[in-house]
PDB file of C-alpha atoms in Angstrom:
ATOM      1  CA  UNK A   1      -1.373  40.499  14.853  1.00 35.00           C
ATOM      2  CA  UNK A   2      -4.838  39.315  13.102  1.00 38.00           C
ATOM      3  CA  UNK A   3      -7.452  37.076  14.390  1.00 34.00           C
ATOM      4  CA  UNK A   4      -5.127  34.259  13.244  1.00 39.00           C
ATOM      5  CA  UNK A   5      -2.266  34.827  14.496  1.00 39.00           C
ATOM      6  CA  UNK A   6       0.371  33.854  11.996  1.00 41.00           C
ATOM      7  CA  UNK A   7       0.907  31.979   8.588  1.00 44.00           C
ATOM      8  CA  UNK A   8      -0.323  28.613  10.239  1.00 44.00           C
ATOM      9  CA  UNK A   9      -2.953  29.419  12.095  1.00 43.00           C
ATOM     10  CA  UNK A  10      -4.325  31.488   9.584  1.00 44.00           C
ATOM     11  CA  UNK A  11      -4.383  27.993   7.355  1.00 45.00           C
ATOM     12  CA  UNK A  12      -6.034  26.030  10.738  1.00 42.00           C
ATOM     13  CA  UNK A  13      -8.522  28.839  11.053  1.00 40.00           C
ATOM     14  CA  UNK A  14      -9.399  28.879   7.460  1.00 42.00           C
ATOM     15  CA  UNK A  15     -10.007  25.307   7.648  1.00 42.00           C
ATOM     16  CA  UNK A  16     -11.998  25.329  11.077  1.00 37.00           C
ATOM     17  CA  UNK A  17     -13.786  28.586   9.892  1.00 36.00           C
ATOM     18  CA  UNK A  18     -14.189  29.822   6.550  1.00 38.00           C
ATOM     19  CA  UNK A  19     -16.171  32.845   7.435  1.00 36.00           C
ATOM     20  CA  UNK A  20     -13.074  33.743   9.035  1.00 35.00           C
ATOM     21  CA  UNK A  21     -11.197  33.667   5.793  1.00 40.00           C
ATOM     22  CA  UNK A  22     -13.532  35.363   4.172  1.00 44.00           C
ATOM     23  CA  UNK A  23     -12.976  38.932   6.614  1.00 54.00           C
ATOM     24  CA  UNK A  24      -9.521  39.909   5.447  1.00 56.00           C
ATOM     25  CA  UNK A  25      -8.043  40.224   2.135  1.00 64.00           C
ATOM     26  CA  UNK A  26      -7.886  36.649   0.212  1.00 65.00           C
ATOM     27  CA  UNK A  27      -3.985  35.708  -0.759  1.00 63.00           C
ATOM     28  CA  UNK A  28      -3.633  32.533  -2.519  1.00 73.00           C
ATOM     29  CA  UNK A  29      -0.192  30.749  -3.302  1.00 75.00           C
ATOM     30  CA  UNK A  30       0.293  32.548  -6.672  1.00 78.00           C
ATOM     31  CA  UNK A  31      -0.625  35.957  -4.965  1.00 83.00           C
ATOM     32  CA  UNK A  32       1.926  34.984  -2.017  1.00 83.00           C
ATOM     33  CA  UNK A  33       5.302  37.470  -1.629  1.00 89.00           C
ATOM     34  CA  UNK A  34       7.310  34.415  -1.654  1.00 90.00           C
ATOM     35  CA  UNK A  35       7.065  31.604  -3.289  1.00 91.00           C
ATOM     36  CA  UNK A  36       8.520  28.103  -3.714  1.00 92.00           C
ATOM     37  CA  UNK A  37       8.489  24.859  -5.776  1.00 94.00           C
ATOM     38  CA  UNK A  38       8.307  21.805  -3.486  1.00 96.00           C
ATOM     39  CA  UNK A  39      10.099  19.182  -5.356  1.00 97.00           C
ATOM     40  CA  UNK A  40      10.864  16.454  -3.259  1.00 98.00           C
ATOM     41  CA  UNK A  41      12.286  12.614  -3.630  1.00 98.00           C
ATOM     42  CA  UNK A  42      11.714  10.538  -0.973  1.00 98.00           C
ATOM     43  CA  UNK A  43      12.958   7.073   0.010  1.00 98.00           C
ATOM     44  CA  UNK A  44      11.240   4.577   2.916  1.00 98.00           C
ATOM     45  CA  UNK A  45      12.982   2.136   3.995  1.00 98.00           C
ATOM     46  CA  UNK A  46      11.118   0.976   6.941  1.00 98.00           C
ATOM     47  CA  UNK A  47       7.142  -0.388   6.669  1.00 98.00           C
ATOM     48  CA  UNK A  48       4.971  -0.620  10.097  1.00 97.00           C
ATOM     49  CA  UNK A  49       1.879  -2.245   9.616  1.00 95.00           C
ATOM     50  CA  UNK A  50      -0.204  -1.936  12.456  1.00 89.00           C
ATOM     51  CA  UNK A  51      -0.904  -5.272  13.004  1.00 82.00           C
ATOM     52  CA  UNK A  52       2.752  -7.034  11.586  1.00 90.00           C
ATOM     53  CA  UNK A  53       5.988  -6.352  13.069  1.00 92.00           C
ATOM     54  CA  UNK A  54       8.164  -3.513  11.035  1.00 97.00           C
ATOM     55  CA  UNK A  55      10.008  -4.452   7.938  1.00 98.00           C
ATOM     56  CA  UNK A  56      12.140  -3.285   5.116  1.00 98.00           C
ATOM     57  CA  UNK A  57      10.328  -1.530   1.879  1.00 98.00           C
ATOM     58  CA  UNK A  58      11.658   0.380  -1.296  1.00 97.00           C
ATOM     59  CA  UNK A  59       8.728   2.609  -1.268  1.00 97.00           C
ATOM     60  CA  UNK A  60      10.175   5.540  -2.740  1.00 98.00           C
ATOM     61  CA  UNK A  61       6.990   8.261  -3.571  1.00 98.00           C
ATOM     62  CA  UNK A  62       7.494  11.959  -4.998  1.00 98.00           C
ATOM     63  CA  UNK A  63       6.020  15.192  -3.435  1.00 98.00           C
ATOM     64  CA  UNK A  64       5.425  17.711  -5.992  1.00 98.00           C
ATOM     65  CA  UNK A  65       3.651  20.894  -5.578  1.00 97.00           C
ATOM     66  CA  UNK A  66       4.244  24.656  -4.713  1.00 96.00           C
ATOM     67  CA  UNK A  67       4.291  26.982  -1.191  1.00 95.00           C
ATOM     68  CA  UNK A  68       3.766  30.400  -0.379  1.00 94.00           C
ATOM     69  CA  UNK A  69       3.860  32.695   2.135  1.00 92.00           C
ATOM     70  CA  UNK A  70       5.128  36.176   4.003  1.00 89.00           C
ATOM     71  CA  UNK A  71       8.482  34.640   4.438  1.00 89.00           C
ATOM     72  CA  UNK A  72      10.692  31.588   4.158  1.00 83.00           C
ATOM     73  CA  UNK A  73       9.477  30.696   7.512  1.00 88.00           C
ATOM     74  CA  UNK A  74       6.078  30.495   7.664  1.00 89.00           C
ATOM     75  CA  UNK A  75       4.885  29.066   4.517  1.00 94.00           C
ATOM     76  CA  UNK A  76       1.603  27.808   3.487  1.00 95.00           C
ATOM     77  CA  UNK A  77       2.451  24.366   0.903  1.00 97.00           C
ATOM     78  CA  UNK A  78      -0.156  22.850  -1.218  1.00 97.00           C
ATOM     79  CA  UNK A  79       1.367  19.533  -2.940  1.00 98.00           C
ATOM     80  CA  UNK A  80       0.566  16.078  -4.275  1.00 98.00           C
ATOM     81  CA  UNK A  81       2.525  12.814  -3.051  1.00 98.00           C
ATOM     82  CA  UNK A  82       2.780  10.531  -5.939  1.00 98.00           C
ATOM     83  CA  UNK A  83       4.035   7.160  -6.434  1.00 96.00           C
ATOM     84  CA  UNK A  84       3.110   4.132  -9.255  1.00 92.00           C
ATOM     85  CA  UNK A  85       0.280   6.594 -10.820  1.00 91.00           C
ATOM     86  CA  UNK A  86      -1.575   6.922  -7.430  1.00 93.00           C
ATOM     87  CA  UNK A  87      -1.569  10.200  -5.531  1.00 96.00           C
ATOM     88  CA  UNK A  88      -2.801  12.137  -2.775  1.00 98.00           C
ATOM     89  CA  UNK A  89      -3.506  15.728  -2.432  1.00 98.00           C
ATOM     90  CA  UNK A  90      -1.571  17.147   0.540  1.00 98.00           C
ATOM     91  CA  UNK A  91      -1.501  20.391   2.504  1.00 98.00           C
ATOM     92  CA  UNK A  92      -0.083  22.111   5.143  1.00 97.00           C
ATOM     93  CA  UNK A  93       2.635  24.447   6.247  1.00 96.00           C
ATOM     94  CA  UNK A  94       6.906  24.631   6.386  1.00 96.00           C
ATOM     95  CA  UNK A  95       9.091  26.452   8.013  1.00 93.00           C
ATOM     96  CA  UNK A  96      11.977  26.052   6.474  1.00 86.00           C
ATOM     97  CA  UNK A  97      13.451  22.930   5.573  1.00 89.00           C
ATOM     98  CA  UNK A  98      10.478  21.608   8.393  1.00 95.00           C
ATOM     99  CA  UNK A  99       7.050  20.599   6.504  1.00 97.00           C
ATOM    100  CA  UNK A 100       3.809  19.223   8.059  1.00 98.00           C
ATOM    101  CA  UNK A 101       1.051  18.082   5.792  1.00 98.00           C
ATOM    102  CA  UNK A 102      -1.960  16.241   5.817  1.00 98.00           C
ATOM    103  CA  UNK A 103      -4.995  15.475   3.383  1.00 98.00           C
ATOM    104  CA  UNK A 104      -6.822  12.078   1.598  1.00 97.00           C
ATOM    105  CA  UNK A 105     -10.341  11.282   2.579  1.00 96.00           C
ATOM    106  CA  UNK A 106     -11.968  10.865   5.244  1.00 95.00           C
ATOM    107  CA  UNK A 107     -12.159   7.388   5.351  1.00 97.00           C
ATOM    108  CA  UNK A 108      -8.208   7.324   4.280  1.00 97.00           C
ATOM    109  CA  UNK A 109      -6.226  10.207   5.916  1.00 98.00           C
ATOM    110  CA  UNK A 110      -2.558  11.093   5.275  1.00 98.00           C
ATOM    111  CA  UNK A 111       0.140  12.451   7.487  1.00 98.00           C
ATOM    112  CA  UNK A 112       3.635  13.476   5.798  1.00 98.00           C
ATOM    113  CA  UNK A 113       6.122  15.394   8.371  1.00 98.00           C
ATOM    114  CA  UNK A 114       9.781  16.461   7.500  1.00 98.00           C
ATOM    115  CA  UNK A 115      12.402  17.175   9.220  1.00 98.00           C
ATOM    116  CA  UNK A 116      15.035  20.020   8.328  1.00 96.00           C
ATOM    117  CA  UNK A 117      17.323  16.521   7.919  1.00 97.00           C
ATOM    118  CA  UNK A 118      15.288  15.524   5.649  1.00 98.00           C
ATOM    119  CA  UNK A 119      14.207  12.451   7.987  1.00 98.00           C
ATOM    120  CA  UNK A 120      10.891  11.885   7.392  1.00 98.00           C
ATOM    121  CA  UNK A 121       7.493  10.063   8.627  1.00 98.00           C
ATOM    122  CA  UNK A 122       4.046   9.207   6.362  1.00 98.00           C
ATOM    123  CA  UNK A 123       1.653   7.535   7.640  1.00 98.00           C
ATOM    124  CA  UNK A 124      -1.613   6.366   6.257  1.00 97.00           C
ATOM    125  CA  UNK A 125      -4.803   6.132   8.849  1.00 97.00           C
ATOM    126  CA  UNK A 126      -7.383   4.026   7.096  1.00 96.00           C
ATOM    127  CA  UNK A 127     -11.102   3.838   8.763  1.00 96.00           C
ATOM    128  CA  UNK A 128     -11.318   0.054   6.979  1.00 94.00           C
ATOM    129  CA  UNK A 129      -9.954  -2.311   8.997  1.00 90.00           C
ATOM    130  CA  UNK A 130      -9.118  -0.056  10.847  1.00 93.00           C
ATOM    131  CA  UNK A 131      -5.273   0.051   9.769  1.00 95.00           C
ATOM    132  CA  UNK A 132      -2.422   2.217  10.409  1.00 96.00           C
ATOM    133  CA  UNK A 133       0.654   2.238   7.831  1.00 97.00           C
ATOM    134  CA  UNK A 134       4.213   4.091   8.777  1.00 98.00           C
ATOM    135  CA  UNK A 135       6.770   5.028   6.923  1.00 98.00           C
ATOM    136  CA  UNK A 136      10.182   6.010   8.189  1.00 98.00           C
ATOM    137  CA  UNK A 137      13.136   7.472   5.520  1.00 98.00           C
ATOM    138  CA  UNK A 138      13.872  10.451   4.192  1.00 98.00           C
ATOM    139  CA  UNK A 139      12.908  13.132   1.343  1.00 98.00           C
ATOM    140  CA  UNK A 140      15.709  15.190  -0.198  1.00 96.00           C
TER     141      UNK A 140
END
């Protein structure tokens, strides 16, 4: 095993470290033995606002991108989560059906975790305010 570890600490360590990175061989998702569309249509129907009770929504963005990796199981995803002409630029790692990303700005971060389900949980962690926005539905 390398410095890393496997498929998703290799993506931490890159992140924490990019001299790291740049030691081994460079892969990127188009250079990956597997390789997968992530085409995903999701539907929220419950809103928490941080500071208002939960409530019912129709929020229903798309997550669009691709993923790569060694295997089916430990794959490296690079996607953007679009809905009324706004997006965000996501990334992260699956395993599986299972997908964990994160991304935005730093004064606006983004959390988007699947379940194999399809269940799944975005939240939005704004520094103004500061304000927390959840999500809860699913993403088939």
């Amino acid at each position: 095993m390398g410095i890393c570890g496997t498929m998703k600490l290799l993506v931490l360590c890159a992140m924490a470290a990019p001299a790291l990175a740049q030691e081994g061989p460079q892969m990127s998702l188009q250079d990956a033995p597997v390789q997968r569309q992530v085409a995903l249509a999701c539907d929220f129907a419950t809103e928490c606002r941080e500071s208002a009770p939960c409530g019912e929504t129709d929020f229903a963005p798309v997550l669009n991108g691709s993923s790569g990796g060694l295997d089916e199981n430990s794959m490296v995803v690079r996607a953007q989560l679009s809905s009324g002409g706004r997006g965000v630029e996501l990334i992260g790692v699956s395993d599986g059906s299972t997908m964990s990303l994160w991304g935005g700005e730093i004064e606006e971060r983004h959390f988007f975790t699947r379940a194999a389900t399809g269940e799944t949980r975005y939240t939005v962690h704004r520094a103004e305010g500061p304000e927390v926005i959840s999500y809860l539905g699913v993403c088939k």
